[in-house]
Amino acid sequence: MAKPNYQFEKRQRDLAKKNKQEEKRRQKLAGNAADKPADDESENPADSASPTPGDASASESDTSPK
């Protein structure tokens, strides 16, 4: 009977684990990219836009006393 090759088995487990993690990372990135534009538009679009330097409401909120 042949001896078990533990190094080969360990390498195969490590490669499988690495491939699984990479696949999960790709799915997460694909999910975030697909979800992000829909979330930004569904929420208040005025809040997502960056204020312009001449915007009075942004200036007033920045200078309010705390």
Short mmCIF file of N, CA and C in Angstrom, two decimals:
data_model
loop_
_atom_site.label_atom_id
_atom_site.label_comp_id
_atom_site.label_asym_id
_atom_site.label_seq_id
_atom_site.Cartn_x
_atom_site.Cartn_y
_atom_site.Cartn_z
N MET A 1 0.85 -1.18 0.00
CA MET A 1 0.00 0.00 0.00
C MET A 1 0.90 1.24 0.00
N ALA A 2 0.51 2.26 -0.76
CA ALA A 2 1.30 3.48 -0.88
C ALA A 2 1.13 4.36 0.35
N LYS A 3 2.20 5.10 0.63
CA LYS A 3 2.14 6.05 1.75
C LYS A 3 1.32 7.27 1.34
N PRO A 4 0.58 7.84 2.26
CA PRO A 4 -0.14 9.08 1.92
C PRO A 4 0.85 10.23 1.75
N ASN A 5 0.60 11.06 0.76
CA ASN A 5 1.46 12.22 0.50
C ASN A 5 0.79 13.44 1.15
N TYR A 6 1.16 13.69 2.39
CA TYR A 6 0.51 14.75 3.16
C TYR A 6 0.79 16.14 2.59
N GLN A 7 1.98 16.34 2.05
CA GLN A 7 2.28 17.65 1.47
C GLN A 7 1.38 17.95 0.28
N PHE A 8 1.17 16.94 -0.57
CA PHE A 8 0.28 17.12 -1.71
C PHE A 8 -1.14 17.44 -1.26
N GLU A 9 -1.64 16.69 -0.27
CA GLU A 9 -2.99 16.93 0.24
C GLU A 9 -3.12 18.32 0.83
N LYS A 10 -2.12 18.73 1.59
CA LYS A 10 -2.16 20.07 2.19
C LYS A 10 -2.16 21.14 1.11
N ARG A 11 -1.32 20.96 0.10
CA ARG A 11 -1.27 21.93 -0.99
C ARG A 11 -2.62 22.00 -1.71
N GLN A 12 -3.24 20.87 -1.94
CA GLN A 12 -4.55 20.86 -2.59
C GLN A 12 -5.60 21.58 -1.75
N ARG A 13 -5.57 21.35 -0.43
CA ARG A 13 -6.51 22.04 0.47
C ARG A 13 -6.26 23.54 0.44
N ASP A 14 -4.99 23.94 0.48
CA ASP A 14 -4.66 25.37 0.46
C ASP A 14 -5.10 26.02 -0.85
N LEU A 15 -4.88 25.34 -1.97
CA LEU A 15 -5.30 25.89 -3.26
C LEU A 15 -6.82 26.02 -3.33
N ALA A 16 -7.52 25.02 -2.83
CA ALA A 16 -8.98 25.07 -2.83
C ALA A 16 -9.48 26.23 -1.96
N LYS A 17 -8.86 26.41 -0.82
CA LYS A 17 -9.24 27.49 0.09
C LYS A 17 -8.98 28.85 -0.56
N LYS A 18 -7.82 28.98 -1.21
CA LYS A 18 -7.47 30.23 -1.86
C LYS A 18 -8.44 30.54 -3.00
N ASN A 19 -8.78 29.52 -3.79
CA ASN A 19 -9.73 29.72 -4.89
C ASN A 19 -11.11 30.11 -4.38
N LYS A 20 -11.52 29.51 -3.28
CA LYS A 20 -12.83 29.83 -2.70
C LYS A 20 -12.85 31.27 -2.19
N GLN A 21 -11.77 31.71 -1.54
CA GLN A 21 -11.70 33.08 -1.04
C GLN A 21 -11.69 34.07 -2.20
N GLU A 22 -10.97 33.74 -3.27
CA GLU A 22 -10.92 34.62 -4.43
C GLU A 22 -12.30 34.73 -5.09
N GLU A 23 -13.00 33.63 -5.18
CA GLU A 23 -14.35 33.64 -5.76
C GLU A 23 -15.30 34.49 -4.91
N LYS A 24 -15.21 34.37 -3.58
CA LYS A 24 -16.05 35.18 -2.69
C LYS A 24 -15.72 36.66 -2.85
N ARG A 25 -14.42 36.97 -3.01
CA ARG A 25 -14.00 38.36 -3.19
C ARG A 25 -14.57 38.91 -4.49
N ARG A 26 -14.52 38.11 -5.57
CA ARG A 26 -15.07 38.56 -6.86
C ARG A 26 -16.57 38.79 -6.77
N GLN A 27 -17.28 37.87 -6.10
CA GLN A 27 -18.72 38.03 -5.96
C GLN A 27 -19.05 39.27 -5.15
N LYS A 28 -18.27 39.52 -4.11
CA LYS A 28 -18.51 40.70 -3.28
C LYS A 28 -18.30 41.97 -4.08
N LEU A 29 -17.22 42.02 -4.87
CA LEU A 29 -16.96 43.20 -5.69
C LEU A 29 -18.04 43.37 -6.75
N ALA A 30 -18.46 42.29 -7.36
CA ALA A 30 -19.51 42.36 -8.38
C ALA A 30 -20.82 42.80 -7.74
N GLY A 31 -21.11 42.30 -6.56
CA GLY A 31 -22.34 42.69 -5.86
C GLY A 31 -22.32 44.13 -5.45
N ASN A 32 -21.19 44.61 -4.96
CA ASN A 32 -21.07 46.01 -4.56
C ASN A 32 -21.17 46.93 -5.76
N ALA A 33 -20.57 46.56 -6.87
CA ALA A 33 -20.62 47.39 -8.07
C ALA A 33 -22.04 47.45 -8.62
N ALA A 34 -22.75 46.35 -8.56
CA ALA A 34 -24.12 46.31 -9.09
C ALA A 34 -25.09 47.04 -8.16
N ASP A 35 -24.89 46.93 -6.87
CA ASP A 35 -25.81 47.53 -5.90
C ASP A 35 -25.58 49.03 -5.71
N LYS A 36 -24.37 49.48 -5.86
CA LYS A 36 -24.03 50.84 -5.52
C LYS A 36 -24.81 51.90 -6.33
N PRO A 37 -24.86 51.85 -7.65
CA PRO A 37 -25.61 52.88 -8.38
C PRO A 37 -27.09 52.90 -8.02
N ALA A 38 -27.69 51.76 -7.80
CA ALA A 38 -29.11 51.71 -7.46
C ALA A 38 -29.35 52.33 -6.08
N ASP A 39 -28.45 52.07 -5.13
CA ASP A 39 -28.61 52.64 -3.79
C ASP A 39 -28.46 54.15 -3.81
N ASP A 40 -27.50 54.67 -4.57
CA ASP A 40 -27.28 56.11 -4.61
C ASP A 40 -28.48 56.83 -5.20
N GLU A 41 -29.10 56.27 -6.21
CA GLU A 41 -30.23 56.93 -6.84
C GLU A 41 -31.51 56.79 -6.03
N SER A 42 -31.67 55.69 -5.31
CA SER A 42 -32.89 55.49 -4.56
C SER A 42 -32.96 56.38 -3.32
N GLU A 43 -31.81 56.71 -2.77
CA GLU A 43 -31.78 57.61 -1.63
C GLU A 43 -31.92 59.05 -2.12
N ASN A 44 -31.83 60.00 -1.23
CA ASN A 44 -31.99 61.40 -1.58
C ASN A 44 -30.83 61.84 -2.48
N PRO A 45 -31.08 62.14 -3.76
CA PRO A 45 -29.98 62.50 -4.66
C PRO A 45 -29.33 63.82 -4.30
N ALA A 46 -30.02 64.72 -3.64
CA ALA A 46 -29.43 66.00 -3.26
C ALA A 46 -28.34 65.80 -2.21
N ASP A 47 -28.51 64.79 -1.33
CA ASP A 47 -27.50 64.52 -0.31
C ASP A 47 -26.25 63.89 -0.89
N SER A 48 -26.39 63.10 -1.96
CA SER A 48 -25.24 62.41 -2.53
C SER A 48 -24.37 63.35 -3.34
N ALA A 49 -24.93 64.45 -3.85
CA ALA A 49 -24.15 65.40 -4.62
C ALA A 49 -23.27 66.22 -3.68
N SER A 50 -22.04 66.44 -4.09
CA SER A 50 -21.15 67.23 -3.24
C SER A 50 -21.52 68.70 -3.36
N PRO A 51 -21.50 69.43 -2.27
CA PRO A 51 -21.88 70.85 -2.32
C PRO A 51 -20.84 71.67 -3.07
N THR A 52 -21.31 72.64 -3.80
CA THR A 52 -20.41 73.53 -4.53
C THR A 52 -19.86 74.56 -3.56
N PRO A 53 -18.70 75.15 -3.86
CA PRO A 53 -18.12 76.13 -2.94
C PRO A 53 -19.03 77.33 -2.67
N GLY A 54 -19.88 77.72 -3.62
CA GLY A 54 -20.76 78.86 -3.43
C GLY A 54 -22.09 78.51 -2.79
N ASP A 55 -22.26 77.27 -2.36
CA ASP A 55 -23.52 76.82 -1.77
C ASP A 55 -23.69 77.41 -0.38
N ALA A 56 -24.72 78.23 -0.17
CA ALA A 56 -24.92 78.92 1.10
C ALA A 56 -25.31 77.96 2.22
N SER A 57 -26.12 76.94 1.92
CA SER A 57 -26.56 76.03 2.97
C SER A 57 -25.40 75.23 3.53
N ALA A 58 -24.45 74.86 2.71
CA ALA A 58 -23.29 74.11 3.19
C ALA A 58 -22.40 75.01 4.05
N SER A 59 -22.29 76.28 3.69
CA SER A 59 -21.46 77.20 4.47
C SER A 59 -22.06 77.45 5.84
N GLU A 60 -23.39 77.59 5.89
CA GLU A 60 -24.04 77.84 7.17
C GLU A 60 -23.94 76.66 8.11
N SER A 61 -24.06 75.45 7.59
CA SER A 61 -24.00 74.28 8.46
C SER A 61 -22.59 74.05 8.97
N ASP A 62 -21.57 74.45 8.21
CA ASP A 62 -20.19 74.27 8.64
C ASP A 62 -19.81 75.25 9.73
N THR A 63 -20.43 76.43 9.77
CA THR A 63 -20.03 77.46 10.72
C THR A 63 -20.92 77.52 11.94
N SER A 64 -21.85 76.57 12.10
CA SER A 64 -22.75 76.62 13.25
C SER A 64 -21.97 76.32 14.54
N PRO A 65 -22.26 77.06 15.63
CA PRO A 65 -21.55 76.82 16.89
C PRO A 65 -21.95 75.49 17.50
N LYS A 66 -21.02 74.91 18.22
CA LYS A 66 -21.30 73.59 18.85
C LYS A 66 -21.27 73.68 20.33
#
